[in-house]
Coordinates of C-alpha atoms and ligand atoms in Angstrom, one line a residue:
Chain A
M1 CA 113.8 111.8 91.4
T2 CA 111.0 109.1 90.2
P3 CA 107.9 108.4 92.5
L4 CA 109.4 105.0 92.7
Q5 CA 112.3 106.1 94.0
R6 CA 110.5 108.1 96.5
Q7 CA 108.1 105.3 97.8
I8 CA 111.9 103.2 98.2
L9 CA 113.1 106.4 100.2
D10 CA 109.8 106.6 102.4
L11 CA 110.3 102.7 103.0
L12 CA 114.0 102.7 104.2
T13 CA 114.0 105.8 106.5
E14 CA 111.4 103.5 108.0
D15 CA 113.8 100.6 108.2
A16 CA 116.9 100.4 106.2
R17 CA 117.1 96.6 107.0
R18 CA 114.7 96.4 104.0
D19 CA 116.2 94.3 100.9
I20 CA 115.1 94.4 97.4
R21 CA 112.9 91.5 97.5
L22 CA 110.9 93.1 100.2
L23 CA 110.5 96.2 98.7
A24 CA 110.1 94.8 95.2
A25 CA 106.7 92.9 96.7
L26 CA 105.7 95.7 98.6
L27 CA 105.9 97.8 95.7
G28 CA 104.7 95.5 93.0
E29 CA 107.7 96.2 91.1
D30 CA 110.5 93.6 89.4
E31 CA 113.5 93.6 92.0
A32 CA 115.7 94.7 89.0
V33 CA 114.1 97.7 88.9
V34 CA 114.0 98.3 92.6
R35 CA 117.4 97.3 92.7
D36 CA 118.6 100.0 89.8
A37 CA 116.3 102.6 91.7
V38 CA 118.0 102.1 94.6
Q39 CA 121.6 101.7 93.2
A40 CA 120.9 105.2 91.7
L41 CA 120.0 106.8 94.7
E42 CA 122.9 105.4 96.2
D43 CA 125.1 107.1 93.4
D44 CA 123.8 110.2 93.7
R45 CA 124.1 110.2 97.6
V46 CA 120.5 110.9 98.3
I47 CA 120.7 107.6 100.0
V48 CA 124.2 108.7 102.2
K49 CA 124.7 105.7 104.5
Y50 CA 122.2 102.7 106.5
A51 CA 122.7 104.0 109.9
T52 CA 121.4 103.0 113.2
V53 CA 119.5 105.4 115.4
C54 CA 120.4 104.2 118.8
N55 CA 119.1 105.6 122.4
W56 CA 122.5 105.6 124.1
S57 CA 121.0 107.1 127.0
K58 CA 120.0 103.7 127.9
I59 CA 123.2 101.8 127.8
D60 CA 125.6 104.4 129.0
P61 CA 123.2 107.3 130.8
Q62 CA 126.7 109.5 131.3
R63 CA 126.7 110.0 127.7
V64 CA 126.0 113.7 127.1
T65 CA 125.0 115.7 124.0
A66 CA 125.3 119.6 123.5
L67 CA 123.9 121.6 120.7
I68 CA 126.4 124.9 120.4
E69 CA 125.7 128.0 118.8
V70 CA 128.4 129.6 117.2
T71 CA 128.6 133.1 115.6
M72 CA 131.6 133.8 113.3
T73 CA 132.7 136.3 110.9
P74 CA 132.6 134.5 107.4
E75 CA 135.7 134.1 105.0
R76 CA 135.7 136.3 101.8
G77 CA 134.7 134.8 99.0
R78 CA 134.3 131.0 100.6
G79 CA 131.1 132.2 103.4
F80 CA 131.2 129.6 106.1
D81 CA 131.8 126.4 104.8
A82 CA 135.6 126.3 105.6
M83 CA 135.2 126.9 109.1
A84 CA 132.2 124.0 108.9
E85 CA 134.0 121.8 107.8
H86 CA 136.8 122.5 109.9
M87 CA 134.5 121.7 112.7
Y88 CA 132.5 118.8 111.0
L89 CA 136.1 116.8 111.0
Y90 CA 135.9 116.6 114.4
P91 CA 134.3 112.7 114.9
E92 CA 133.0 114.4 118.7
V93 CA 130.9 116.5 115.8
R94 CA 127.4 114.8 115.1
S95 CA 125.7 117.1 113.4
V96 CA 126.8 121.0 111.7
Y97 CA 124.1 123.4 110.3
L98 CA 124.1 126.7 108.7
M99 CA 121.4 128.6 110.1
S100 CA 119.5 131.8 109.6
G101 CA 118.7 134.0 112.9
A102 CA 121.0 135.5 115.3
Y103 CA 123.9 133.0 114.9
D104 CA 125.8 131.0 112.3
L105 CA 126.1 127.7 112.9
L106 CA 124.7 125.4 115.4
V107 CA 126.5 122.3 116.1
E108 CA 126.2 119.1 117.6
V109 CA 128.6 117.7 119.8
E110 CA 128.4 114.3 121.8
G111 CA 130.8 113.8 124.7
A112 CA 131.4 110.9 127.4
N113 CA 130.2 113.2 130.0
L114 CA 130.3 117.1 130.7
R115 CA 133.7 117.7 131.3
D116 CA 134.6 116.4 127.9
I117 CA 132.4 118.4 126.2
A118 CA 133.6 121.7 128.0
T119 CA 136.8 121.2 127.2
F120 CA 136.2 120.2 123.6
V121 CA 134.0 123.7 123.6
S122 CA 136.6 125.7 125.0
S123 CA 139.8 123.9 123.5
K124 CA 138.7 123.4 119.9
L125 CA 135.5 125.3 119.0
S126 CA 136.6 128.7 120.4
T127 CA 139.7 128.6 119.2
I128 CA 138.7 128.6 115.4
E129 CA 139.6 131.4 113.7
R130 CA 136.6 134.2 113.1
V131 CA 134.7 132.4 115.9
L132 CA 133.2 135.5 117.8
S133 CA 130.9 133.4 120.5
T134 CA 130.1 129.9 121.7
K135 CA 126.6 129.4 123.8
T136 CA 126.7 125.8 124.8
F137 CA 122.9 123.8 126.0
F138 CA 122.7 120.7 127.0
V139 CA 120.3 118.1 126.0
L140 CA 118.9 116.6 129.0
K141 CA 116.7 114.2 127.0
K142 CA 116.3 113.1 123.9
Y143 CA 112.5 112.6 123.0
K144 CA 112.4 111.8 118.9
Q145 CA 115.5 112.2 116.0
D146 CA 114.6 112.2 112.4
G147 CA 111.3 111.6 112.6
I148 CA 111.8 108.2 115.3
I149 CA 110.1 108.3 118.5
F150 CA 112.4 107.1 121.2
E151 CA 109.6 105.7 123.7
Q152 CA 107.7 103.0 122.2
R153 CA 104.1 104.7 122.7
T154 CA 102.0 102.8 120.3
K155 CA 101.8 99.6 121.7
D156 CA 99.5 97.2 119.4
E157 CA 96.1 98.1 121.7
R158 CA 93.8 95.9 119.4
M159 CA 92.2 92.9 120.4
S160 CA 93.7 90.2 118.3
V161 CA 90.5 88.8 116.5
T162 CA 87.6 91.2 115.3
P163 CA 84.7 91.0 112.9
Chain B
M1 CA 67.2 82.6 133.5
Q2 CA 67.4 81.6 130.0
R3 CA 63.4 81.0 129.6
Y4 CA 63.0 84.8 130.2
I5 CA 65.1 85.3 126.2
V6 CA 63.1 86.0 123.4
P7 CA 62.9 83.1 121.0
R8 CA 63.9 85.7 118.2
V9 CA 67.3 86.2 120.1
Q10 CA 68.3 82.6 121.0
S11 CA 67.8 81.4 117.5
I12 CA 70.8 83.7 116.5
P13 CA 74.0 81.4 116.8
P14 CA 76.9 82.3 118.7
S15 CA 79.0 84.3 116.6
G16 CA 82.0 82.0 115.2
I17 CA 84.6 84.9 115.4
R18 CA 83.5 85.1 119.1
A19 CA 84.2 81.3 119.3
F20 CA 87.7 82.1 117.4
F21 CA 89.1 85.1 119.7
D22 CA 89.2 82.7 122.5
L23 CA 91.1 80.2 120.8
V24 CA 93.4 82.9 120.1
Q25 CA 93.4 84.5 123.7
S26 CA 94.6 81.2 124.6
S27 CA 97.4 80.8 122.5
K28 CA 101.0 82.5 123.1
D29 CA 103.2 84.0 120.8
V30 CA 100.9 84.0 117.9
I31 CA 100.7 86.6 115.0
S32 CA 97.1 88.0 114.4
L33 CA 95.9 88.5 111.0
G34 CA 92.5 88.3 112.7
V35 CA 92.3 91.9 113.3
G36 CA 89.8 93.8 111.5
E37 CA 90.6 97.4 112.5
P38 CA 93.4 99.9 111.0
D39 CA 96.9 99.3 112.8
F40 CA 97.2 103.4 112.3
V41 CA 96.0 105.6 115.3
A42 CA 93.5 108.6 114.2
P43 CA 96.3 111.4 113.2
W44 CA 97.5 113.6 116.0
H45 CA 95.8 116.2 114.7
V46 CA 92.3 114.7 114.9
R47 CA 92.9 113.5 118.6
D48 CA 94.4 116.8 119.3
A49 CA 91.0 118.7 117.5
A50 CA 89.0 115.8 120.2
V51 CA 91.3 117.1 123.3
H52 CA 90.6 121.1 122.5
T53 CA 86.7 120.2 122.5
L54 CA 86.9 118.0 125.7
E55 CA 88.9 121.1 127.4
R56 CA 86.4 123.7 126.0
G57 CA 83.4 121.9 127.6
K58 CA 81.8 121.0 124.2
L59 CA 80.1 117.8 125.6
A60 CA 76.4 118.4 125.2
Y61 CA 74.0 116.2 123.4
T62 CA 74.3 117.3 119.7
P63 CA 71.1 117.6 117.5
N64 CA 69.7 114.1 116.9
A65 CA 70.9 114.0 113.4
G66 CA 74.3 114.8 114.5
L67 CA 76.4 118.0 114.6
I68 CA 75.5 120.5 111.2
E69 CA 79.1 121.1 111.3
L70 CA 79.5 117.4 110.2
R71 CA 76.5 116.6 108.4
E72 CA 77.8 119.3 106.2
E73 CA 81.2 118.1 105.6
I74 CA 79.9 114.4 105.5
G75 CA 77.6 115.8 102.1
Q76 CA 80.7 117.8 100.9
Y77 CA 82.7 114.8 100.8
M78 CA 80.1 112.2 99.6
H79 CA 79.9 114.9 97.2
D80 CA 83.7 115.4 96.6
R81 CA 84.8 111.5 96.2
F82 CA 81.9 110.0 95.1
G83 CA 80.0 112.5 93.1
V84 CA 76.8 112.0 95.0
H85 CA 74.9 115.2 96.5
Y86 CA 73.1 115.2 99.9
E87 CA 71.2 117.6 101.5
P88 CA 72.7 117.8 105.0
T89 CA 69.8 118.9 107.0
S90 CA 67.6 116.1 105.2
E91 CA 69.6 113.2 103.9
V92 CA 72.7 112.9 106.4
I93 CA 72.4 110.9 109.6
V94 CA 75.4 110.8 111.8
T95 CA 75.4 107.6 113.8
V96 CA 77.5 105.0 116.7
G97 CA 79.6 103.3 114.1
G98 CA 78.6 102.2 110.9
S99 CA 76.9 99.4 113.0
E100 CA 74.3 101.5 114.2
A101 CA 73.5 102.7 110.2
I102 CA 73.0 99.1 109.4
D103 CA 70.7 98.5 112.3
L104 CA 68.8 101.4 111.5
A105 CA 68.4 100.9 108.4
L106 CA 67.3 97.4 108.5
R107 CA 64.3 98.4 111.4
V108 CA 63.2 100.9 109.2
L109 CA 62.8 98.9 106.2
V110 CA 61.9 95.4 107.0
Q111 CA 60.2 93.4 109.6
E112 CA 58.5 90.2 109.7
G113 CA 57.9 88.3 106.6
D114 CA 60.3 90.5 104.5
D115 CA 63.5 88.7 103.0
V116 CA 66.5 90.4 103.0
L117 CA 69.6 89.5 100.2
V118 CA 72.8 88.9 101.7
P119 CA 75.7 88.7 99.4
E120 CA 77.6 86.3 101.3
P121 CA 80.6 85.9 102.6
T122 CA 80.2 88.9 104.3
Y123 CA 80.0 91.5 107.5
V124 CA 79.2 89.0 110.3
S125 CA 76.6 91.5 111.5
Y126 CA 74.1 91.5 108.4
A127 CA 72.3 88.1 108.6
P128 CA 71.5 88.6 112.8
V129 CA 70.5 91.9 112.4
T130 CA 68.1 91.3 110.1
T131 CA 66.9 88.1 112.3
L132 CA 66.5 91.1 115.1
C133 CA 64.1 92.7 112.8
G134 CA 62.1 89.8 112.2
A135 CA 62.8 89.1 108.6
T136 CA 65.0 86.9 106.8
P137 CA 68.2 86.5 105.6
I138 CA 68.4 84.7 102.1
P139 CA 72.3 84.3 101.5
V140 CA 73.4 84.8 97.8
S141 CA 76.6 83.4 97.1
T142 CA 78.9 85.3 95.1
A143 CA 81.8 82.9 94.7
E144 CA 81.3 81.7 92.0
H145 CA 82.1 84.7 90.5
G146 CA 84.9 86.2 92.2
F147 CA 83.1 87.2 95.2
V148 CA 81.7 89.7 92.6
L149 CA 77.5 90.0 93.1
T150 CA 76.3 88.8 90.0
V151 CA 72.3 89.4 88.7
E152 CA 72.2 85.6 88.2
A153 CA 73.1 84.8 91.6
L154 CA 70.4 87.7 92.6
E155 CA 67.9 86.1 90.6
R156 CA 68.0 82.8 91.7
A157 CA 67.7 84.0 95.3
V158 CA 65.5 86.6 95.4
T159 CA 61.8 85.5 96.7
P160 CA 58.3 87.8 96.4
R161 CA 59.3 89.0 99.8
T162 CA 62.5 90.5 99.3
K163 CA 62.3 94.0 100.1
V164 CA 66.1 94.8 100.2
L165 CA 69.7 94.1 99.2
L166 CA 72.8 94.2 102.0
A167 CA 75.5 94.6 100.4
C168 CA 79.6 95.5 101.2
F169 CA 81.6 96.4 98.2
P170 CA 84.5 97.0 99.0
S171 CA 83.8 93.5 101.1
N172 CA 85.0 92.1 104.2
P173 CA 86.1 89.5 104.3
T174 CA 87.3 88.9 100.6
G175 CA 88.7 92.3 99.7
A176 CA 86.3 91.9 96.4
T177 CA 85.4 95.6 94.8
M178 CA 82.7 95.9 91.9
T179 CA 82.5 98.6 89.1
R180 CA 80.2 100.8 88.2
E181 CA 79.9 98.3 85.2
Q182 CA 79.1 95.3 87.1
W183 CA 76.5 98.1 89.5
L184 CA 74.2 98.9 86.0
P185 CA 72.5 95.0 86.0
I186 CA 71.9 94.8 89.7
A187 CA 70.3 98.8 89.6
A188 CA 68.1 97.4 86.6
F189 CA 67.2 94.4 88.6
A190 CA 66.8 96.4 91.6
K191 CA 64.3 98.7 90.5
Q192 CA 62.0 96.0 88.6
K193 CA 61.8 93.8 91.6
D194 CA 61.0 97.2 94.0
I195 CA 64.0 96.1 96.1
V196 CA 66.1 99.4 98.3
I197 CA 69.9 98.6 98.5
I198 CA 71.4 99.2 102.0
S199 CA 75.3 99.7 100.4
D200 CA 78.1 99.0 103.4
E201 CA 80.7 101.6 101.6
I202 CA 83.1 101.8 105.2
Y203 CA 85.7 100.3 102.9
A204 CA 85.4 102.9 99.8
E205 CA 88.2 104.4 100.6
L206 CA 90.5 101.5 100.6
T207 CA 90.2 101.0 97.0
Y208 CA 93.0 99.9 94.9
N209 CA 92.1 99.7 91.3
G210 CA 91.0 103.0 90.6
D211 CA 89.1 105.7 92.1
P212 CA 86.1 104.0 94.7
I213 CA 82.5 104.5 94.1
S214 CA 79.5 104.6 95.6
V215 CA 76.6 102.7 94.6
A216 CA 74.2 105.6 95.1
S217 CA 75.9 107.4 92.2
L218 CA 74.0 105.5 89.6
P219 CA 71.5 107.6 89.0
E220 CA 68.8 104.8 88.7
L221 CA 70.3 103.8 92.3
R222 CA 70.5 107.4 94.2
D223 CA 67.2 107.5 96.1
R224 CA 67.0 103.4 96.1
T225 CA 70.4 103.2 98.2
V226 CA 71.2 103.6 101.7
V227 CA 74.7 104.5 102.0
V228 CA 76.5 103.0 105.1
S229 CA 79.9 104.3 106.0
G230 CA 81.8 105.1 108.6
F231 CA 85.0 106.5 110.4
S232 CA 86.5 103.3 111.5
K233 CA 88.3 102.2 108.3
A234 CA 89.1 105.4 106.6
F235 CA 90.0 107.5 109.1
A236 CA 91.2 105.1 111.8
M237 CA 88.8 105.7 114.2
T238 CA 87.8 102.4 115.3
G239 CA 86.9 103.2 119.0
W240 CA 85.6 106.4 118.7
R241 CA 82.0 104.8 117.5
I242 CA 81.3 107.3 114.4
G243 CA 79.8 106.5 111.6
Y244 CA 77.0 108.1 109.0
A245 CA 74.7 107.2 106.6
C246 CA 73.2 109.1 103.7
G247 CA 70.0 108.7 101.3
H248 CA 66.5 109.2 100.5
R249 CA 65.1 111.9 103.3
D250 CA 62.0 109.8 103.9
I251 CA 64.4 106.4 104.8
I252 CA 66.7 109.1 106.5
A253 CA 63.6 110.3 109.0
A254 CA 62.4 107.4 109.4
M255 CA 65.9 106.2 110.9
L256 CA 66.1 109.7 112.8
K257 CA 63.1 108.6 114.1
V258 CA 64.2 105.5 115.7
H259 CA 67.7 107.0 116.3
Q260 CA 66.5 109.6 118.3
Y261 CA 64.7 107.6 121.1
T262 CA 67.5 104.6 120.9
M263 CA 70.9 106.9 120.6
M264 CA 70.1 110.4 120.8
C265 CA 73.1 111.1 119.5
A266 CA 76.6 109.8 118.7
P267 CA 79.4 110.8 121.0
T268 CA 79.8 114.4 120.9
T269 CA 83.7 114.3 120.8
S270 CA 83.8 112.2 118.4
Q271 CA 81.6 113.8 116.4
W272 CA 84.2 116.8 116.4
A273 CA 86.9 114.5 115.8
A274 CA 85.2 113.5 112.9
V275 CA 84.7 117.2 111.5
Q276 CA 88.7 117.6 111.5
S277 CA 89.6 113.9 110.2
L278 CA 87.4 115.5 106.9
R279 CA 88.6 119.0 106.8
E280 CA 92.2 118.0 107.3
G281 CA 92.5 114.0 107.2
R282 CA 92.1 113.4 104.0
A283 CA 95.8 113.5 103.4
D284 CA 96.5 111.1 106.1
T285 CA 94.0 108.2 104.7
A286 CA 95.7 109.0 101.3
R287 CA 99.1 107.8 103.3
M288 CA 97.4 105.6 105.2
V289 CA 95.5 104.0 101.8
A290 CA 99.1 103.9 100.4
S291 CA 101.0 101.4 103.0
Y292 CA 98.0 99.4 103.1
N293 CA 98.3 98.7 99.1
Q294 CA 102.1 98.2 99.4
R295 CA 101.2 95.5 102.1
R296 CA 98.6 94.1 100.0
R297 CA 100.8 93.4 97.4
F298 CA 103.7 92.0 99.8
V299 CA 101.1 89.2 101.0
L300 CA 99.7 88.7 97.8
T301 CA 103.1 87.8 96.3
S302 CA 104.0 85.7 99.3
F303 CA 100.8 83.8 99.0
A304 CA 101.5 83.3 94.8
Q305 CA 105.1 82.4 95.9
M306 CA 103.6 79.3 98.6
G307 CA 101.6 78.5 96.1
M308 CA 98.3 79.4 97.7
Q309 CA 95.0 80.6 95.4
C310 CA 94.4 84.1 96.1
H311 CA 91.7 85.7 94.1
E312 CA 93.4 89.6 94.0
P313 CA 91.8 91.6 96.7
T314 CA 91.2 94.9 95.4
G315 CA 89.5 96.7 98.4
A316 CA 89.5 96.3 102.3
F317 CA 92.1 95.4 103.8
Y318 CA 91.7 91.7 103.8
A319 CA 93.2 88.7 101.8
F320 CA 90.8 85.7 101.2
P321 CA 93.0 83.0 100.0
A322 CA 91.8 79.2 99.4
I323 CA 93.0 76.3 101.5
A324 CA 90.7 73.4 100.0
S325 CA 93.3 72.1 98.2
F326 CA 95.1 71.2 101.7
G327 CA 92.2 69.0 102.3
L328 CA 91.2 70.2 105.6
S329 CA 88.2 72.5 106.3
D330 CA 89.0 76.2 106.7
E331 CA 88.5 75.5 110.4
Q332 CA 90.5 72.9 110.7
F333 CA 93.2 74.4 108.6
A334 CA 92.6 77.7 111.1
K335 CA 92.7 75.8 114.4
R336 CA 96.0 74.1 113.0
L337 CA 97.7 77.4 111.6
L338 CA 97.1 78.9 114.9
L339 CA 98.3 76.0 117.1
E340 CA 101.3 75.1 114.8
G341 CA 101.9 78.0 112.3
K342 CA 101.5 80.5 115.1
V343 CA 99.3 83.0 112.9
A344 CA 95.7 83.6 113.6
A345 CA 93.8 83.9 110.6
I346 CA 89.5 83.7 110.5
P347 CA 88.0 80.7 109.3
G348 CA 86.2 81.6 106.0
S349 CA 83.0 80.0 106.6
V350 CA 82.3 82.1 109.7
F351 CA 81.1 85.0 107.1
G352 CA 78.8 82.9 105.5
I353 CA 78.0 80.7 102.4
G354 CA 80.8 80.4 99.6
G355 CA 83.2 81.3 102.5
E356 CA 83.8 77.6 103.4
G357 CA 87.4 76.5 101.9
H358 CA 88.8 80.0 102.6
I359 CA 90.8 81.9 105.3
R360 CA 90.5 85.4 106.1
C361 CA 93.8 87.1 106.7
S362 CA 93.6 91.0 107.3
Y363 CA 97.0 92.6 106.4
A364 CA 96.5 95.7 108.3
T365 CA 99.6 94.6 110.7
S366 CA 103.0 96.2 110.1
I367 CA 105.4 95.0 107.5
Q368 CA 108.1 93.4 110.4
Q369 CA 105.0 91.5 111.6
L370 CA 103.5 90.6 108.1
T371 CA 107.0 89.2 107.1
I372 CA 107.0 87.0 110.1
A373 CA 103.4 85.7 109.7
M374 CA 104.1 85.0 106.0
E375 CA 107.6 83.1 107.0
R376 CA 105.5 81.1 109.4
M377 CA 102.5 80.4 107.0
Q378 CA 105.4 79.1 104.7
A379 CA 106.9 76.9 106.7
F380 CA 102.9 75.2 107.7
V381 CA 101.7 74.7 104.5
T382 CA 105.1 73.4 103.1
A383 CA 104.9 70.3 106.3
L384 CA 101.5 70.1 105.5
R385 CA 102.1 69.2 101.6
V386 CA 104.3 66.8 103.2
E387 CA 101.8 64.8 104.9
M388 CA 99.4 65.3 102.6
P389 CA 98.3 61.9 100.3
E390 CA 99.5 62.1 97.1
Ligands
LIG401 C1 82.1 95.7 106.4 C2 81.9 96.4 107.9 N1 80.8 97.1 108.1 C3 80.6 97.7 109.2 C4 81.4 97.5 110.4 C5 81.2 98.5 111.3 O1 81.9 99.5 111.6 P1 81.5 100.6 113.1 O2 80.5 100.1 113.5 O3 83.1 100.7 113.4 O4 81.5 102.0 112.0 C6 82.7 96.7 109.9 C7 83.7 97.1 111.1 O5 84.6 95.8 111.0 C8 83.1 96.6 109.0 O6 83.9 95.4 108.8

């Protein structure tokens, strides 16, 4: 990764809608250079996707997120990868992490309501072969995600004109 | 009760910034490029450190010169960053913002009958505070040399009664910086004329064309310079009211004498926060400076695209484009930009001679806001050109 690519990533993770022209101006580079750098990041799947961070609870208060700790027996030769894949292919699953410590996978699941998630865990997750146990924790409120604070608390407090 | 006010205060003209502020306040949906302070808030670890000292009740007066911990950190910082050594116990004073340091320095160095050379356009407090001391501010124009101070300009302005040169680089409002090479002849000049330099280096960290320099790092100027600085800009701590001055022990001792009777000490909580900034906040400063630099480039690119001339600012967070070619005065331009373009920028003439025909645009505002502001300015100048006679 070049220093330029690093700066581009910082600017795009702040706001993915910044276009090549703006990036070039901010970084003092030619647009062509910036375009190539972004292209390389996309090709290498360093930039995976340009997505929108939503605070769903604003429009859908019923919607719930749960974090599920899963313990399982690893598969000979493949470890946890196959089982992780088995889980992340479910659209309900928002993220899957392999963890160190007391459990193996941390699975984030989203559902329309509590029952949805309960059903998903009992009928889909727990029944996966080699799953030993699950522990489900419901998220009550999301304060910050991926470095983005949901409640805008940094209103510009400055006076409009100062020396 | 006007007749009770002493003539010296009456003689100070009302602030041009203030007048413009009132106008901006009365306008709606304006994006302001008139803000002379960072758009960052002090990093959380700094605020947290302040809260911690509040909780523990560390709220007594500090020594007049400031917490020794803070003076030691300032001494270390001046050494690390600028290569100048100051003795924390005798050559550093902690003040209520850089503002108080400017006031103290002028008060102990000039009085009735003395002249102070003030390179202009510059920060708005220098001339009034000089007047309050009974001395006379002598403007020195920098506009002819890209807003950089030259010996030629100083020679033209200097008087036999000149005692002080009050310089501010990186400059508010022009963003100009000065190199060591450009300071060298001025050092000789100061020595020859026996002039003390008050160097307001509050924007020093915000230097974009190389490492920041301190005037005091020129050996021949070390004892002849009072460095004034503070935490407002580099550490985004404006409302904390915390600054400092460094200089020869005799001058600092004199400043301390005034400070102990007029101020006692700088705010205690802010002093602890400043200690935290210097100990662990330098990476935050680097991050903020990198961000200002991006916005600086964006604004310059935008000005170039709209055909607006602008000296490349290499410091602070201001751009100072020339607008004289539009056939309007800077006041007229700024007023119409505000009312028609919905962008606030400060008329350059409030910053003294050489400021006329320019506007000060602060880019310490979000990229999103800046983008809209630049689009509005583009539309505004396009419309202006249409109405201009060929
Ligand atoms: C050049 C300059 N000096 C000094 C100050 C005063 O800063 P403070 O008193 O907040 O340290 C300012 C603030 O705008 C400034 O621009």
